[in-house]
Short mmCIF file of C-alpha atoms in Angstrom, two decimals:
data_model
loop_
_atom_site.label_atom_id
_atom_site.label_comp_id
_atom_site.label_asym_id
_atom_site.label_seq_id
_atom_site.Cartn_x
_atom_site.Cartn_y
_atom_site.Cartn_z
CA MET A 1 15.12 -0.91 6.53
CA GLN A 2 15.63 0.95 9.80
CA VAL A 3 12.53 -0.70 11.27
CA LEU A 4 13.94 -4.11 10.29
CA ARG A 5 17.24 -3.34 12.01
CA PHE A 6 15.48 -1.91 15.06
CA THR A 7 13.23 -4.97 15.40
CA VAL A 8 16.06 -7.49 14.99
CA ASP A 9 18.08 -5.62 17.61
CA LYS A 10 15.06 -5.64 19.93
CA ILE A 11 14.59 -9.40 19.45
CA ASN A 12 18.27 -10.16 20.10
CA LYS A 13 18.09 -8.27 23.40
CA ASN A 14 15.06 -10.30 24.49
CA MET A 15 16.56 -13.30 26.29
CA ASP A 16 13.16 -14.99 26.61
CA LEU A 17 12.28 -14.99 22.91
CA LEU A 18 15.34 -16.56 21.27
CA PRO A 19 17.73 -17.48 24.10
CA ASN A 20 21.33 -18.13 23.05
CA ILE A 21 20.45 -17.38 19.44
CA THR A 22 21.41 -14.26 17.50
CA LEU A 23 19.13 -13.27 14.67
CA GLY A 24 20.89 -11.80 11.64
CA TYR A 25 19.74 -10.51 8.29
CA HIS A 26 20.60 -9.88 4.65
CA VAL A 27 19.09 -6.77 3.04
CA TYR A 28 18.51 -6.58 -0.71
CA ASP A 29 16.51 -4.02 -2.69
CA SER A 30 14.18 -5.62 -5.24
CA CYS A 31 13.35 -2.18 -6.72
CA GLY A 32 9.86 -3.62 -7.18
CA ASP A 33 11.22 -5.68 -10.09
CA PRO A 34 10.46 -9.45 -10.17
CA ARG A 35 13.83 -10.16 -11.79
CA HIS A 36 15.73 -8.30 -9.09
CA ALA A 37 13.64 -10.04 -6.44
CA ILE A 38 14.38 -13.54 -7.77
CA GLY A 39 18.06 -12.71 -8.22
CA SER A 40 18.30 -11.49 -4.62
CA VAL A 41 16.59 -14.60 -3.22
CA LEU A 42 18.92 -16.89 -5.19
CA GLN A 43 21.92 -14.89 -3.99
CA ILE A 44 20.85 -15.29 -0.36
CA LEU A 45 20.23 -19.02 -0.82
CA SER A 46 23.58 -19.52 -2.58
CA GLY A 47 25.60 -17.55 -0.08
CA PRO A 48 28.58 -15.32 -0.86
CA GLY A 49 30.08 -15.44 -4.33
CA ASN A 50 28.38 -16.46 -7.55
CA VAL A 51 24.74 -17.52 -7.63
CA VAL A 52 24.48 -21.31 -7.88
CA PRO A 53 20.86 -22.56 -7.79
CA ASN A 54 20.29 -25.63 -5.57
CA TYR A 55 23.66 -25.20 -3.88
CA SER A 56 24.61 -23.21 -0.78
CA CYS A 57 28.03 -21.90 0.20
CA GLN A 58 26.81 -20.62 3.58
CA ASP A 59 29.57 -21.28 6.09
CA LYS A 60 27.57 -20.38 9.20
CA GLY A 61 24.01 -19.71 10.25
CA GLN A 62 20.77 -21.07 8.86
CA ILE A 63 18.23 -19.12 6.83
CA ALA A 64 15.08 -18.92 8.92
CA GLY A 65 12.90 -17.22 6.34
CA PHE A 66 12.32 -14.20 4.12
CA ILE A 67 10.64 -10.89 4.93
CA GLY A 68 9.12 -9.21 1.88
CA ASP A 69 8.39 -7.96 -0.54
CA ARG A 70 6.10 -4.96 -0.32
CA SER A 71 4.55 -5.17 -3.78
CA THR A 72 2.51 -8.07 -5.11
CA ILE A 73 4.34 -8.03 -8.44
CA SER A 74 7.61 -9.01 -6.73
CA SER A 75 6.15 -11.02 -3.82
CA LEU A 76 4.46 -13.47 -6.18
CA PRO A 77 7.60 -14.80 -7.95
CA ILE A 78 9.40 -14.96 -4.59
CA ALA A 79 6.57 -17.13 -3.26
CA GLN A 80 6.78 -19.37 -6.32
CA LEU A 81 10.52 -19.88 -5.85
CA LEU A 82 10.46 -20.35 -2.08
CA GLY A 83 7.61 -22.83 -2.44
CA ILE A 84 10.09 -25.13 -4.19
CA TYR A 85 12.63 -24.93 -1.38
CA GLY A 86 10.16 -24.78 1.50
CA TYR A 87 11.28 -21.50 3.04
CA LEU A 88 8.88 -19.34 5.02
CA GLN A 89 8.00 -15.97 3.45
CA ILE A 90 6.21 -13.15 5.29
CA SER A 91 5.35 -10.24 3.02
CA TYR A 92 4.57 -6.80 4.44
CA GLY A 93 2.55 -5.54 1.49
CA GLY A 94 1.51 -8.23 -1.00
CA THR A 95 -2.26 -7.94 -1.47
CA ASP A 96 -3.17 -10.30 -4.32
CA PRO A 97 -5.73 -12.85 -2.99
CA VAL A 98 -4.22 -15.52 -5.26
CA LEU A 99 -1.37 -15.66 -2.72
CA ASN A 100 -3.86 -17.03 -0.17
CA ASP A 101 -4.04 -20.28 -2.16
CA ARG A 102 -2.36 -22.71 0.24
CA THR A 103 -1.98 -25.32 -2.51
CA LEU A 104 0.11 -23.03 -4.70
CA TYR A 105 1.81 -20.98 -1.98
CA PRO A 106 1.98 -23.07 1.21
CA TYR A 107 4.82 -21.06 2.77
CA TYR A 108 3.52 -17.55 2.09
CA TYR A 109 2.06 -15.26 4.74
CA SER A 110 1.51 -11.53 4.87
CA THR A 111 1.10 -8.76 7.40
CA GLY A 112 0.05 -6.34 4.67
CA SER A 113 -3.39 -5.10 3.76
CA ASN A 114 -5.87 -7.41 2.14
CA GLU A 115 -6.79 -6.40 -1.41
CA ARG A 116 -10.48 -7.10 -0.89
CA VAL A 117 -10.56 -4.91 2.23
CA GLN A 118 -8.93 -2.05 0.30
CA HIS A 119 -11.63 -2.32 -2.34
CA ILE A 120 -14.40 -2.29 0.28
CA ALA A 121 -12.86 0.76 1.97
CA ILE A 122 -12.67 2.69 -1.31
CA ALA A 123 -16.22 1.70 -2.29
CA GLU A 124 -17.60 2.80 1.08
CA LEU A 125 -15.77 6.13 0.82
CA VAL A 126 -17.24 6.69 -2.66
CA GLU A 127 -20.71 5.88 -1.34
CA HIS A 128 -20.28 8.08 1.75
CA LEU A 129 -19.27 11.11 -0.33
CA GLY A 130 -22.19 10.62 -2.71
CA TRP A 131 -20.06 10.00 -5.79
CA THR A 132 -21.88 7.91 -8.38
CA TRP A 133 -19.63 8.32 -11.43
CA VAL A 134 -15.92 7.49 -11.19
CA ILE A 135 -12.97 6.25 -13.26
CA ILE A 136 -10.48 3.53 -12.31
CA LEU A 137 -6.86 3.92 -13.46
CA ALA A 138 -4.20 1.21 -13.14
CA VAL A 139 -0.73 0.42 -14.46
CA ASP A 140 -0.63 -2.57 -16.78
CA ASP A 141 0.89 -5.61 -15.04
CA ASP A 142 0.09 -9.27 -14.51
CA HIS A 143 -2.85 -8.75 -12.18
CA ALA A 144 -4.02 -5.19 -12.95
CA GLU A 145 -6.99 -6.30 -15.07
CA ARG A 146 -8.33 -8.68 -12.43
CA GLU A 147 -7.82 -6.22 -9.57
CA SER A 148 -9.46 -3.37 -11.50
CA LYS A 149 -12.51 -5.52 -12.26
CA ASN A 150 -12.81 -6.58 -8.62
CA LEU A 151 -12.66 -2.94 -7.50
CA SER A 152 -15.24 -1.99 -10.13
CA ASN A 153 -17.59 -4.73 -8.93
CA GLU A 154 -17.25 -3.57 -5.32
CA ILE A 155 -18.00 0.05 -6.27
CA THR A 156 -21.04 -1.07 -8.28
CA GLN A 157 -22.35 -3.10 -5.34
CA HIS A 158 -22.25 0.10 -3.27
CA GLY A 159 -24.50 1.93 -5.72
CA ALA A 160 -22.06 3.86 -7.92
CA CYS A 161 -21.05 3.41 -11.56
CA VAL A 162 -17.64 3.20 -13.21
CA ASP A 163 -17.34 5.20 -16.42
CA PHE A 164 -14.44 3.05 -17.60
CA ILE A 165 -11.25 1.31 -16.47
CA GLY A 166 -8.11 2.91 -17.88
CA THR A 167 -4.79 1.08 -18.08
CA LEU A 168 -1.41 2.73 -18.55
CA THR A 169 1.04 0.70 -20.62
CA GLU A 170 4.54 1.09 -22.04
CA ASP A 171 3.06 2.58 -25.21
CA LYS A 172 2.85 6.38 -25.09
CA ASP A 173 0.18 6.67 -27.80
CA THR A 174 -2.09 4.26 -25.94
CA ASN A 175 -1.58 6.23 -22.73
CA ILE A 176 -2.43 9.51 -24.48
CA ARG A 177 -5.73 8.05 -25.70
CA THR A 178 -6.54 6.78 -22.21
CA LEU A 179 -5.75 10.09 -20.54
CA GLU A 180 -7.64 12.10 -23.17
CA ARG A 181 -10.67 9.96 -22.45
CA ILE A 182 -10.28 10.78 -18.74
CA GLN A 183 -10.08 14.49 -19.61
CA LYS A 184 -13.35 14.33 -21.55
CA SER A 185 -15.22 12.30 -18.95
CA THR A 186 -17.78 14.01 -16.72
CA ALA A 187 -16.42 11.97 -13.80
CA GLU A 188 -14.48 14.24 -11.45
CA VAL A 189 -12.89 11.38 -9.49
CA VAL A 190 -10.16 8.98 -10.63
CA ILE A 191 -9.44 6.00 -8.37
CA LEU A 192 -5.91 4.65 -8.60
CA CYS A 193 -5.70 0.88 -8.46
CA GLY A 194 -2.90 -1.62 -7.87
CA GLN A 195 0.76 -0.67 -7.75
CA THR A 196 2.33 2.75 -8.18
CA PHE A 197 3.57 4.15 -11.50
CA ARG A 198 6.90 2.58 -12.42
CA THR A 199 8.76 5.75 -13.44
CA THR A 200 8.92 9.36 -12.37
CA SER A 201 8.39 10.46 -15.98
CA LEU A 202 5.05 8.63 -16.04
CA TYR A 203 3.93 10.59 -12.96
CA TYR A 204 4.55 13.88 -14.70
CA PHE A 205 3.09 12.68 -17.97
CA VAL A 206 -0.15 11.79 -16.20
CA GLU A 207 -0.02 15.04 -14.26
CA THR A 208 0.03 17.17 -17.40
CA MET A 209 -2.97 15.29 -18.80
CA ILE A 210 -5.40 15.02 -15.88
CA GLU A 211 -4.26 17.49 -13.23
CA ASP A 212 -7.83 18.80 -12.81
CA LYS A 213 -9.21 15.44 -11.63
CA THR A 214 -9.42 14.43 -7.97
CA LEU A 215 -7.60 11.20 -7.12
CA VAL A 216 -8.34 8.53 -4.55
CA VAL A 217 -5.01 6.91 -3.64
CA PRO A 218 -4.94 3.36 -2.19
CA VAL A 219 -2.71 2.23 0.66
CA THR A 220 -0.57 0.18 -1.75
CA TRP A 221 0.94 3.34 -3.23
CA VAL A 222 4.24 4.77 -2.03
CA SER A 223 4.35 8.25 -0.54
CA TYR A 224 5.58 10.02 -3.63
CA TYR A 225 3.29 12.81 -4.77
CA THR A 226 3.60 15.25 -7.62
CA ILE A 227 2.17 18.62 -6.74
CA PHE A 228 -0.53 19.30 -9.31
CA LEU A 229 -1.66 15.69 -9.74
CA PHE A 230 -2.17 14.81 -6.06
CA ASN A 231 -3.10 18.24 -4.72
CA GLY A 232 -6.71 18.13 -3.51
CA SER A 233 -6.87 14.33 -3.47
CA LEU A 234 -7.70 11.72 -0.83
CA CYS A 235 -5.30 9.03 0.32
CA PHE A 236 -5.56 5.86 2.40
CA LYS A 237 -2.58 5.00 4.63
CA ASP A 238 -1.61 2.69 7.44
CA PRO A 239 -1.48 4.83 10.59
CA ILE A 240 2.02 4.83 12.05
CA PHE A 241 0.95 4.85 15.68
CA LYS A 242 0.02 1.20 15.43
CA PHE A 243 3.54 -0.05 15.03
CA VAL A 244 5.99 0.29 17.94
CA ASP A 245 7.30 2.57 20.64
CA VAL A 246 8.07 5.59 18.48
CA THR A 247 10.27 7.11 21.20
CA ALA A 248 12.49 4.02 21.32
CA PHE A 249 12.64 3.90 17.54
CA THR A 250 13.58 7.58 17.34
CA THR A 251 16.36 7.07 19.88
CA TYR A 252 17.63 4.10 17.90
CA VAL A 253 17.70 6.03 14.62
CA LEU A 254 19.45 9.02 16.17
CA ALA A 255 22.21 6.72 17.45
CA ILE A 256 22.98 5.36 13.97
CA LYS A 257 26.01 6.83 12.27
CA GLU A 258 24.79 8.46 9.07
CA ASP A 259 26.09 7.05 5.79
CA MET A 260 25.64 7.84 2.09
CA LEU A 261 22.87 5.28 1.54
CA LEU A 262 20.76 6.63 4.40
CA LYS A 263 21.23 10.18 3.15
CA ASP A 264 19.96 9.23 -0.31
CA ILE A 265 16.97 7.38 1.13
CA ARG A 266 16.16 10.37 3.31
CA MET A 267 16.36 12.69 0.33
CA ILE A 268 14.00 10.63 -1.83
CA GLU A 269 11.50 9.62 0.85
CA HIS A 270 11.27 12.89 2.79
CA ASP A 271 12.40 15.60 0.34
CA CYS A 272 15.34 16.43 2.59
CA PHE A 273 18.57 18.15 1.65
CA THR A 274 21.79 16.14 2.05
CA HIS A 275 24.08 19.16 2.50
CA ASP A 276 25.75 18.11 -0.76
CA LYS A 277 24.79 21.01 -3.02
CA GLU A 278 25.59 19.21 -6.28
CA LYS A 279 23.53 16.15 -5.30
CA ASP A 280 20.66 18.33 -4.04
CA THR A 281 20.54 20.18 -7.35
CA LEU A 282 20.67 16.92 -9.34
CA PHE A 283 17.82 15.32 -7.38
CA GLN A 284 15.71 18.44 -7.69
CA ARG A 285 16.10 18.33 -11.47
CA VAL A 286 15.44 14.57 -11.72
CA TYR A 287 12.35 14.66 -9.51
CA ASN A 288 11.20 18.08 -10.71
CA THR A 289 10.84 19.36 -7.16
CA SER A 290 11.50 22.75 -5.67
CA PHE A 291 10.30 22.03 -2.15
CA PHE A 292 13.24 20.19 -0.57
CA MET A 293 13.80 21.16 3.06
CA ASN A 294 16.29 20.76 5.87
CA CYS A 295 15.16 17.85 8.04
CA SER A 296 16.39 16.94 11.48
CA SER A 297 16.83 13.26 12.26
CA LEU A 298 14.20 13.64 14.96
CA GLN A 299 11.54 14.50 12.40
CA LEU A 300 12.03 11.48 10.19
CA PRO A 301 10.70 8.53 12.21
CA ASN A 302 7.53 10.46 13.00
CA ALA A 303 7.06 11.81 9.49
CA THR A 304 6.82 8.54 7.60
CA TYR A 305 3.65 6.58 6.97
CA HIS A 306 5.38 3.71 5.21
CA PRO A 307 4.37 0.20 6.33
CA SER A 308 6.64 0.32 9.38
CA HIS A 309 4.39 -1.62 11.74
CA GLN A 310 3.86 -4.31 9.08
CA VAL A 311 7.63 -4.87 8.81
CA HIS A 312 7.89 -4.91 12.60
CA ARG A 313 5.04 -7.41 12.81
CA ALA A 314 6.51 -9.63 10.08
CA VAL A 315 9.92 -9.88 11.79
CA PHE A 316 8.36 -10.51 15.19
CA GLY A 317 6.05 -13.12 13.65
CA LEU A 318 9.01 -15.01 12.22
CA ALA A 319 10.90 -14.77 15.54
CA HIS A 320 7.91 -16.11 17.49
CA ALA A 321 7.55 -18.99 15.02
CA GLU A 322 11.23 -19.78 15.55
CA HIS A 323 10.67 -19.61 19.31
CA ASN A 324 7.77 -22.07 19.08
CA LEU A 325 9.84 -24.41 16.92
CA LEU A 326 12.78 -24.39 19.32
CA SER A 327 10.49 -24.87 22.32
CA ALA A 328 8.98 -27.94 20.68
CA ASN A 329 12.48 -29.39 20.16
CA LEU A 330 13.91 -28.73 23.62
CA ASN A 331 14.44 -32.41 24.34
CA LYS A 332 16.29 -33.00 21.09
CA GLU A 333 19.94 -32.44 20.37
CA ARG A 334 20.82 -28.73 20.53
CA ASN A 335 22.81 -28.68 17.31
CA LYS A 336 20.60 -31.03 15.35
CA TYR A 337 19.74 -29.62 11.94
CA ILE A 338 16.20 -28.27 11.72
CA HIS A 339 14.77 -28.31 8.22
CA GLN A 340 13.30 -25.02 6.98
CA THR A 341 9.92 -26.59 6.19
CA GLN A 342 9.38 -27.28 9.89
CA LEU A 343 9.01 -23.56 10.63
CA HIS A 344 5.87 -23.36 8.50
CA GLN A 345 3.69 -25.36 10.88
CA TYR A 346 4.61 -23.07 13.77
CA VAL A 347 3.97 -19.71 12.11
CA ARG A 348 0.29 -20.59 11.77
CA ASN A 349 0.06 -20.73 15.56
CA VAL A 350 1.99 -17.53 16.22
CA HIS A 351 0.30 -15.34 18.81
CA PHE A 352 1.76 -12.27 20.51
CA THR A 353 0.76 -8.86 21.84
CA GLU A 354 1.67 -5.64 20.03
CA ARG A 355 0.84 -2.41 21.83
CA GLU A 356 -1.99 -4.09 23.77
CA ARG A 357 -3.35 -5.66 20.60
CA GLU A 358 -3.51 -9.41 20.02
CA ILE A 359 -1.68 -10.44 16.83
CA HIS A 360 -2.00 -13.85 15.25
CA PHE A 361 -1.57 -15.42 11.83
CA ASN A 362 -4.46 -17.28 10.27
CA GLU A 363 -4.77 -19.26 7.06
CA LEU A 364 -6.18 -16.42 4.96
CA MET A 365 -4.17 -13.70 6.67
CA ILE A 366 -7.16 -11.37 7.04
CA PHE A 367 -6.41 -9.17 10.04
CA PRO A 368 -8.70 -6.51 11.46
CA VAL A 369 -7.72 -3.45 9.43
CA LYS A 370 -7.56 0.25 10.20
CA TYR A 371 -6.67 2.91 7.63
CA ALA A 372 -6.03 6.60 8.16
CA ILE A 373 -7.58 8.86 5.49
CA PHE A 374 -5.70 11.97 4.44
CA SER A 375 -6.49 15.08 2.45
CA LEU A 376 -3.49 16.05 0.30
CA TYR A 377 -2.85 19.71 -0.46
CA SER A 378 -0.05 22.06 -1.49
CA ASP A 379 1.04 25.41 -0.11
CA ASP A 380 2.22 28.59 -1.81
CA ASP A 381 5.76 27.18 -2.00
CA SER A 382 4.53 24.16 -3.99
CA ARG A 383 5.10 21.71 -1.15
CA ILE A 384 2.68 18.83 -0.68
CA PHE A 385 1.16 18.25 2.77
CA GLU A 386 -1.18 15.74 4.37
CA LYS A 387 -4.03 16.39 6.76
CA GLU A 388 -5.65 13.44 8.50
CA ILE A 389 -9.40 13.81 8.06
CA GLY A 390 -10.77 10.41 9.01
CA GLU A 391 -10.27 6.70 9.47
CA TYR A 392 -11.69 3.44 8.20
CA SER A 393 -11.91 0.27 10.30
CA TRP A 394 -12.79 -3.19 9.07
CA LYS A 395 -13.16 -6.66 10.56
CA GLU A 396 -15.16 -9.72 9.54
CA SER A 397 -18.14 -8.62 11.65
CA GLY A 398 -18.44 -5.19 10.04
CA SER A 399 -16.83 -1.87 9.16
CA SER A 400 -16.96 1.79 10.12
CA LEU A 401 -16.02 4.99 8.29
CA GLU A 402 -15.47 8.28 10.07
CA ILE A 403 -14.55 11.31 8.01
CA ASN A 404 -14.68 15.06 8.59
CA THR A 405 -15.68 16.33 5.15
CA LYS A 406 -15.32 19.95 6.28
CA GLU A 407 -11.56 19.40 6.63
CA ILE A 408 -11.10 18.17 3.05
CA ILE A 409 -9.27 20.59 0.77
CA TRP A 410 -10.66 20.03 -2.73
CA LYS A 411 -8.83 20.67 -5.96
CA LYS A 412 -11.72 22.71 -7.34
CA ASP A 413 -13.86 25.40 -5.74
CA THR A 414 -16.89 23.56 -4.35
CA ASN A 415 -18.34 26.46 -2.38
CA ASN A 416 -17.57 24.61 0.87
CA GLN A 417 -19.56 21.60 -0.31
CA ILE A 418 -18.48 18.03 -1.02
CA LEU A 419 -17.14 17.61 -4.53
CA LYS A 420 -19.73 16.18 -6.92
CA SER A 421 -18.93 13.38 -9.35
CA GLN A 422 -22.08 12.35 -11.16
CA CYS A 423 -23.01 11.28 -14.66
CA SER A 424 -26.34 13.11 -14.39
CA GLU A 425 -27.58 15.84 -12.09
CA ASN A 426 -30.24 14.96 -9.53
CA CYS A 427 -33.74 15.44 -10.87
CA PRO A 428 -35.48 18.36 -9.13
CA PRO A 429 -38.84 17.94 -7.34
CA GLY A 430 -41.61 17.36 -9.87
CA TYR A 431 -39.33 15.44 -12.23
CA ARG A 432 -38.43 11.77 -12.47
CA LYS A 433 -35.51 9.76 -13.81
CA VAL A 434 -35.71 8.36 -17.32
CA SER A 435 -33.15 5.69 -18.19
CA ARG A 436 -30.93 6.22 -21.20
CA GLU A 437 -30.88 3.29 -23.55
CA GLY A 438 -27.60 1.39 -23.28
CA ALA A 439 -26.25 3.67 -20.53
CA PRO A 440 -25.33 2.77 -16.92
CA THR A 441 -28.03 3.28 -14.30
CA CYS A 442 -26.22 6.38 -12.99
CA CYS A 443 -26.73 8.12 -16.35
CA TYR A 444 -30.29 9.25 -16.96
CA ASP A 445 -32.47 12.12 -18.13
CA CYS A 446 -35.12 13.98 -16.16
CA ALA A 447 -38.73 14.19 -17.31
CA SER A 448 -41.80 15.83 -15.80
CA CYS A 449 -43.83 13.58 -13.56
CA SER A 450 -47.03 12.20 -15.08
CA GLU A 451 -50.34 13.84 -14.26
CA GLY A 452 -51.42 12.88 -10.78
CA GLU A 453 -47.89 11.95 -9.69
CA ILE A 454 -45.21 14.03 -8.02
CA SER A 455 -41.77 13.52 -6.50
CA PHE A 456 -41.13 15.47 -3.34
CA PHE A 457 -37.39 15.01 -3.08
CA SER A 458 -34.50 15.82 -5.36
CA GLY A 459 -32.92 12.71 -6.87
CA ASN A 460 -36.05 10.51 -6.79
#
């Protein structure tokens, strides 16, 4: 939210971008719920007062477009609704490739990560670390099954095997069976897929069941970690340094008069005390945390790895599209009504520079991608920390993965070696692999080489 306000303020001070026009905004929290998202969109379209579909009580200003949402589950219904009215939507986190269908969603764009690229990044990490036996775990929603299968296929193409795909539902008994199966599996690695768990209680329920497994956390997850579950795990994130002038943003945040909403957001997102002892105690009980700390305002803008640069890019993209539209209509009447569907044709040609990097929108919204890779660990005071141990870069022409495995803090004692996650141990020299009937290729037995034959290397 602060990045949105900062970016709008920056645009309004730029006399060359939108001259004689002031950009405003409405801010609504969807809570990641499709119903809240649709309700908020209808409220904005209707204007102040009661929601009246297909009717607007706006007394001034035109709606240029919508920024959001972060999750696919709420971005999708927004795109369906706005497609009817012809309003531009720029998401900063929706990853479902179905949203790239220009026939179904002609007004949808995204500055967020591409789901396929996330899957490739995870598969290449699994391959790089030598893991051949993993589990995929997702929360049951409209696209979890499809996304899990796509991730599984990508991992398989990179030479590893998936023991099984587990799905967490609203039914506790079903979840217990899924988590017990994870406990019994010889796979040491569980890859989280899709959107984050919906409730805090589900986090702790999962934690008590599989706290000894190492997690791989995708970039689509929020930065909320329970100590024992995420300790010793690996996490993909969007690096913050890509987004804007951090110094200017810090100065902007420090100048904002603190209010109750910002205090609550700071508490939840950064584990910071609010100086309200009763509220601090309540939040610690609700979130089962004992590691809250005193945070200065200066720490906060630099501490977050939320999709700040994606929000910044989305707002600037919309502003540049508006600039292109107005430039094309310079010879027309100044106050002539411009229909919202006209903005769509200009966003496709948006092109601007962000920190010496060329940014443009294309039809499939596949940008060059860079992820930071973190090792998550806890200290003696049960606080969770992040250590950046590598990065992953992707573009259409290829990808690269750089990771310092010596810096990874594993959940289990690995004797300073990379954690192993295999269905079967490598066959020693002099032995060969023998496939198990009906088992994946990663699961095999070892048998002595035939007379006159020998294997010189382990794993052959």
